[in-house]
Short mmCIF file of C-alpha atoms in Angstrom, two decimals:
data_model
loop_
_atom_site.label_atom_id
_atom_site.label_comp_id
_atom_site.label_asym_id
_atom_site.label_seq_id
_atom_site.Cartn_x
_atom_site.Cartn_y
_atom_site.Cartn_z
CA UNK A 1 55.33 199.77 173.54
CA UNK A 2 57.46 200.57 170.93
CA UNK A 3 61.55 199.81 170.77
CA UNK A 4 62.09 203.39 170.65
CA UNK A 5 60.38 203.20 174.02
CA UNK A 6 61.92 199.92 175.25
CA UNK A 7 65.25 201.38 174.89
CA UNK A 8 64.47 204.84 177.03
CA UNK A 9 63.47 202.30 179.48
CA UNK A 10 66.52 199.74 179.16
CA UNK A 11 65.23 197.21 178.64
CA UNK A 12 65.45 196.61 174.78
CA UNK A 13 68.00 196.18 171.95
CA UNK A 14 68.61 199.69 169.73
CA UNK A 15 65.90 200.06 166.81
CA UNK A 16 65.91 198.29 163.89
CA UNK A 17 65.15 200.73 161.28
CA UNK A 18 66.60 204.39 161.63
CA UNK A 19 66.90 207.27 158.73
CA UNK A 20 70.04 206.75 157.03
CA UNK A 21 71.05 210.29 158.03
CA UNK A 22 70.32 209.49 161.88
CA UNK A 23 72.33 206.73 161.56
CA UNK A 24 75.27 208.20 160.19
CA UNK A 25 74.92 210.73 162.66
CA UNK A 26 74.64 208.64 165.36
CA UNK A 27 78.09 206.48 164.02
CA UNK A 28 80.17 209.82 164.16
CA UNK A 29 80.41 210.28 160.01
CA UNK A 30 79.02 213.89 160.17
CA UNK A 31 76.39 215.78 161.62
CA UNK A 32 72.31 215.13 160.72
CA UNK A 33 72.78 218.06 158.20
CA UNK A 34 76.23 217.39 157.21
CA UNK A 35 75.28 213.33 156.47
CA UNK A 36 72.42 214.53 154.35
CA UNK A 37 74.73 216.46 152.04
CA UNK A 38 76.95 213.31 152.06
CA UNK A 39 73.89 211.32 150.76
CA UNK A 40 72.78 213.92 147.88
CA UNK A 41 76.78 214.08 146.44
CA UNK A 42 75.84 210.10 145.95
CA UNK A 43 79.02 209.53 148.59
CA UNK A 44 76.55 207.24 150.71
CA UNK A 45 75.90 203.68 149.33
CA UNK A 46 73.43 200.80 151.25
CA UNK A 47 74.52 197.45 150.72
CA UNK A 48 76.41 198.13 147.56
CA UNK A 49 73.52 200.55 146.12
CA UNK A 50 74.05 204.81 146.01
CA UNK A 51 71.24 206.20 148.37
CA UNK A 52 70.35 210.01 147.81
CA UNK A 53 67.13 209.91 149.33
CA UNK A 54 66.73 211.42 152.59
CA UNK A 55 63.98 209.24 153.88
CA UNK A 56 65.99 206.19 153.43
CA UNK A 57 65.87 203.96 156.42
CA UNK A 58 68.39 200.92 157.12
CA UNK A 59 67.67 197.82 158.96
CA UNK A 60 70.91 198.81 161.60
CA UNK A 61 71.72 194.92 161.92
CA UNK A 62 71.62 193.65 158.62
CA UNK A 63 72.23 196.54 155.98
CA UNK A 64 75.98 197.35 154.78
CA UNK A 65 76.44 201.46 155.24
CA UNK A 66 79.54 203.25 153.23
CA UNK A 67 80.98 206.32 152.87
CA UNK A 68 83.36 206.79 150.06
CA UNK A 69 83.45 203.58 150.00
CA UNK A 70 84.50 202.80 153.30
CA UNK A 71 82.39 200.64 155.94
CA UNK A 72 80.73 202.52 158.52
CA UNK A 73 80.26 200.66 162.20
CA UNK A 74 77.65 201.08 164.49
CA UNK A 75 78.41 201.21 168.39
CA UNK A 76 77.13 198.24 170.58
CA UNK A 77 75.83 199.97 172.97
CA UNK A 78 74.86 204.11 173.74
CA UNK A 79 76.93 205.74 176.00
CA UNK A 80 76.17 208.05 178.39
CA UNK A 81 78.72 210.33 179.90
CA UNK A 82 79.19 213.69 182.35
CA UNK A 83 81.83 216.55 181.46
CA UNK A 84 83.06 219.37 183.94
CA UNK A 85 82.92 222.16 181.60
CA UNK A 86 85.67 224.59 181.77
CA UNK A 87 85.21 228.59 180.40
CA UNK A 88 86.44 229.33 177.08
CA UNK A 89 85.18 226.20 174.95
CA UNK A 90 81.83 226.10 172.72
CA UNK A 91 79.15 223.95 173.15
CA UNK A 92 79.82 221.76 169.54
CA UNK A 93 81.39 219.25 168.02
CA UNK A 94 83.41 221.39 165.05
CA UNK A 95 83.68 225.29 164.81
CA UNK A 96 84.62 226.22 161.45
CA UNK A 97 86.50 229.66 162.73
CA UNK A 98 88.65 226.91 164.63
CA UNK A 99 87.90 227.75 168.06
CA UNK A 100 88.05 225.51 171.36
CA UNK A 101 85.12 223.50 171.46
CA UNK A 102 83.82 220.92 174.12
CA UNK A 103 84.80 217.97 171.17
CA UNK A 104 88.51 218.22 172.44
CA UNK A 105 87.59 217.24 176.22
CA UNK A 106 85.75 214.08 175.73
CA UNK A 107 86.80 210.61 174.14
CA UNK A 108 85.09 211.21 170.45
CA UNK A 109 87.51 208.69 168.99
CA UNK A 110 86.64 206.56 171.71
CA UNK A 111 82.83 206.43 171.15
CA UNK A 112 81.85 208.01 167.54
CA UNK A 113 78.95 209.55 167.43
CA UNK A 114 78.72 211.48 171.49
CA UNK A 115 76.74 215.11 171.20
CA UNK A 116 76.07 217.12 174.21
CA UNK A 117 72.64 217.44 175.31
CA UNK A 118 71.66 221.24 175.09
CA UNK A 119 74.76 223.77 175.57
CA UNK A 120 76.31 225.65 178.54
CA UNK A 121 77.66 229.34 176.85
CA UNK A 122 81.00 229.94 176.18
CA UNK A 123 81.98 231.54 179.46
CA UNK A 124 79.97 229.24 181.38
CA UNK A 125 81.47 226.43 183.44
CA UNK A 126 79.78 222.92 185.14
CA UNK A 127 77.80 219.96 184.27
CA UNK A 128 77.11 218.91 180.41
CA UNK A 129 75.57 215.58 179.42
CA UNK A 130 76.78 213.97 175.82
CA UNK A 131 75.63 210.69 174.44
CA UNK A 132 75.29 208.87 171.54
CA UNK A 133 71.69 207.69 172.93
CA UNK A 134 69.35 210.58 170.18
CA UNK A 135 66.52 209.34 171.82
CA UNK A 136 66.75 210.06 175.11
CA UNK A 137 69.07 213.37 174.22
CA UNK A 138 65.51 214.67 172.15
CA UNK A 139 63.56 213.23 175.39
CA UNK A 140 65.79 215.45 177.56
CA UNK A 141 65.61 218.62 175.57
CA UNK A 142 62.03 218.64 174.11
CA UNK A 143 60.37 221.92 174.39
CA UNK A 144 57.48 220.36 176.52
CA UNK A 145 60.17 217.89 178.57
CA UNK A 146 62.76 219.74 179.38
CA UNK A 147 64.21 218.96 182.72
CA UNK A 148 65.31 220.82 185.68
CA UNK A 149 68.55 222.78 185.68
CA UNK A 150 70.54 224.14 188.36
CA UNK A 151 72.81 227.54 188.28
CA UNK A 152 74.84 229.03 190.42
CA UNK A 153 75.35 233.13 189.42
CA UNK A 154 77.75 235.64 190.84
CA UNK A 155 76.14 238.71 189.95
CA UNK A 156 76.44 242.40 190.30
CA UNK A 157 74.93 244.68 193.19
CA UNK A 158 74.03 243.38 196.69
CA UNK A 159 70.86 241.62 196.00
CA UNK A 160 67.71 241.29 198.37
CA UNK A 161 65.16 238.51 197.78
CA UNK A 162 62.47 240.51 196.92
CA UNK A 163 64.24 241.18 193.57
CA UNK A 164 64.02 237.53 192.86
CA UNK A 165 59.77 237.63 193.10
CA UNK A 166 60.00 238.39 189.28
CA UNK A 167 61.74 235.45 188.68
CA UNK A 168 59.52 233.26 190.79
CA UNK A 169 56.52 234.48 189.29
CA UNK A 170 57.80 233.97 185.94
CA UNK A 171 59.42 237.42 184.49
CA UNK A 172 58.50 238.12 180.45
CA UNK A 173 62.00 238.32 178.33
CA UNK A 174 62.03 240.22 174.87
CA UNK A 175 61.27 236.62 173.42
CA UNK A 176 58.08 235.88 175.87
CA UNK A 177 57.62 234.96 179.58
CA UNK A 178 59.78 232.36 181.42
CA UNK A 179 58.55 229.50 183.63
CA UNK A 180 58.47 230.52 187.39
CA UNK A 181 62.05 229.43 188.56
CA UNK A 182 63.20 228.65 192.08
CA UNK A 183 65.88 231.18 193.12
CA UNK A 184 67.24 231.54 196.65
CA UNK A 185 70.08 234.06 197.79
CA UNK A 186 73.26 232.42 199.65
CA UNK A 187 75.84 233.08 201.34
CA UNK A 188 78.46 230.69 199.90
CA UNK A 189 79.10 228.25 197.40
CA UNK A 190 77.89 224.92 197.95
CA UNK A 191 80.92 222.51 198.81
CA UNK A 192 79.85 220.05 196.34
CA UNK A 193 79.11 222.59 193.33
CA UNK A 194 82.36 222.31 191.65
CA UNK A 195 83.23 226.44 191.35
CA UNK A 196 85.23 228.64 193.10
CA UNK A 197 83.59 231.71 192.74
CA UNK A 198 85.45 234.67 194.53
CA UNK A 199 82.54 236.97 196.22
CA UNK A 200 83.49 240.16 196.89
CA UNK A 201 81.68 243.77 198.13
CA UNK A 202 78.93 244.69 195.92
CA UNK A 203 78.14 240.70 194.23
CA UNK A 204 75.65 238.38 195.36
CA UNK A 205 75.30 234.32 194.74
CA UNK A 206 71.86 233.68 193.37
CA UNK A 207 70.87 229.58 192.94
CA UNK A 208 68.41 229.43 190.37
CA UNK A 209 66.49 226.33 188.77
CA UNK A 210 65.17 226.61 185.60
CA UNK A 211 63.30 224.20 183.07
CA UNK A 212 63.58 225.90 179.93
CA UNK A 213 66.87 226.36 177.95
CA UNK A 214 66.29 229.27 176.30
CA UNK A 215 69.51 231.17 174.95
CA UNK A 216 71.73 232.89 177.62
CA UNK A 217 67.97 232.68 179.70
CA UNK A 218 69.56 232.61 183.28
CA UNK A 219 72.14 235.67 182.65
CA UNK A 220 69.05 237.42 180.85
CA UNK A 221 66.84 236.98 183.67
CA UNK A 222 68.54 238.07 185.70
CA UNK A 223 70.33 241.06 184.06
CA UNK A 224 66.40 241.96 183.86
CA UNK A 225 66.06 242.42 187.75
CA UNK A 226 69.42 244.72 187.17
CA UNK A 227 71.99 242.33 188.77
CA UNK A 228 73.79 241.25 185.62
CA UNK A 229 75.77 238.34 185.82
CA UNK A 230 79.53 238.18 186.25
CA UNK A 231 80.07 234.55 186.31
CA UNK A 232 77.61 231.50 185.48
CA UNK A 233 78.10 227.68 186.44
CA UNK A 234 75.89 224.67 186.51
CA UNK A 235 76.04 221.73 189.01
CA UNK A 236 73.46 219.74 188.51
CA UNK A 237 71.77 218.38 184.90
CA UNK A 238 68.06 217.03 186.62
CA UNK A 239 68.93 214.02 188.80
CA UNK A 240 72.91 214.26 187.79
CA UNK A 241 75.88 216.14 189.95
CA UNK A 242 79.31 217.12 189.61
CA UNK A 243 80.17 215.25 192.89
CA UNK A 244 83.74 216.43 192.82
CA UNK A 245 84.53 215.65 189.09
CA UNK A 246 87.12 217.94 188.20
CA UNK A 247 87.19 221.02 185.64
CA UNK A 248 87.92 219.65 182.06
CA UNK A 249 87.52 216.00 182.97
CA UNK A 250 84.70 213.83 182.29
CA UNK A 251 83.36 210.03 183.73
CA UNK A 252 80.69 207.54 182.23
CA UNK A 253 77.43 207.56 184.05
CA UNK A 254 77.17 205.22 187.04
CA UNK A 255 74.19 202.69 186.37
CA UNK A 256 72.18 204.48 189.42
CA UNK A 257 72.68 208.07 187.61
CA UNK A 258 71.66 206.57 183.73
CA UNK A 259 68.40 204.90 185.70
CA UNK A 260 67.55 208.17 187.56
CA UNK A 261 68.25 209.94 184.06
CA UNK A 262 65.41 207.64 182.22
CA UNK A 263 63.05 207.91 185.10
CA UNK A 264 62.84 211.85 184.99
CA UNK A 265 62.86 211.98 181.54
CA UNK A 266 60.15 209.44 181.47
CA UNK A 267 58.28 211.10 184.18
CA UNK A 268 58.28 214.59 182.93
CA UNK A 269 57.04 213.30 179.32
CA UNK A 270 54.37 211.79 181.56
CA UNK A 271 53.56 215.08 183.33
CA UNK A 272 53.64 217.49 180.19
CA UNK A 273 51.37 214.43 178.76
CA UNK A 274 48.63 215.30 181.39
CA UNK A 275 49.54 219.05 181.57
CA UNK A 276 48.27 218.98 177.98
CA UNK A 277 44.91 217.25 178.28
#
């Protein structure tokens, strides 16, 4: 097994080698493009030495990383935390046209180096994972791994739930055909869902679970059965729930959560493993 494994698992110290660019990224300095432009201005030195090659790995326990000459650190441990995404913030650490992003809710100064795992849009409200833990983030979000997600959608039109067969059968978007989802009409918002949508005459609340995480995929499929969607949130992340965490706040995972985390993202690299034999 190799560390990269042992430390999905828990049960092993972080790697000892890493691309220099990962590990800046991973400390916070920049992002994995913006820390390779760092290194080819000749602003990144290893243990005294300028390093502009972008396959340069560092030992992370024993080499000396600067920037500009100052010392960057590496964090102890990964961290692994929940945020209650309000509307109105982007899914990103920086926004160059200076708008709200997700960055400003959660402790970056705290832990250096947290990304989300995937993105909720703009508009869209509930559950987003960060970390600092790239391995199990690219574990999580890998095209052939991808985990299941739940949504919640108020959408136009009184709905029946024969127009969600499409959906369960898997309906074909102008960028290719979708997984088959599992969709269910209901009557109200679950208690524990963390949203307040406001049905009225003419909407219906659609729950829909989803493996992909396709751009905008949930409010395109179902704008594709004609219902489009008037407002979008997400409880659940796989194995993880709001469970009352307010809008705009954020916690650390619980032990119990990280495990479950590993386990299904262990268990559906297992699955697509077989799938592809």
């Amino acid at each position: 097994m190799t560390d990269d494994a042992r430390r999905i698992e828990g049960n092993g110290p972080w790697p000892h080698t890493m691309r220099l660019q990962r590990f800046l990224a991973r400390a916070g300095v920049a992002s994995r493009r913006g820390s390779e432009n760092l290194m080819t201005a000749g602003r990144v030195s290893v243990n005294g030495v300028v390093a502009c090659e972008l396959g340069t790995k560092i030992d992370v326990d024993r080499d000396v990383v600067e920037v500009d000459g100052m010392r960057v650190s590496w964090p102890a441990e990964a961290v692994y935390l929940m945020l209650h995404k309000p509307s109105g913030y982007l899914t990103t650490m920086s926004d160059p046209q200076g708008r709200p992003t997700v960055a400003e809710l959660v402790p970056c100064d705290r832990y250096p180096g947290l990304f989300p795992v995937g993105r909720l849009d703009m508009d869209t409200t509930g559950l987003l994972l960060f970390t600092t833990d790239g391995d199990l983030g690219q574990a999580l979000l890998h095209p052939s791994r991808h985990v299941e997600k739940t949504y919640l959608a108020l959408v136009d039109g009184s709905m029946s739930d024969r127009e969600l067969e499409p959906l369960r059968k898997g309906i074909v978007l102008d960028d290719g055909p979708c997984q088959p989802a599992r969709c269910s009409l209901l009557e109200t918002v679950p208690p524990d869902a963390g949203c307040s949508f406001k049905r009225v005459r003419g909407t219906s609340l659609v729950e829909i679970d989803i493996h992909e995480g396709r751009k905008n995929q949930v409010k395109r499929m179902l704008g594709a059965v004609h219902h489009p969607v008037l407002e979008l949130h997400r409880p659940a992340f796989g194995p993880l729930r709001l469970n009352g965490l307010a809008s705009g706040s954020w916690r650390e995972l619980e032990r119990a959560e990280l495990d479950a985390l590993r386990e299904c993202s262990c268990t559906v690299k297992k699955q697509a493993t077989e799938n592809n034999r």
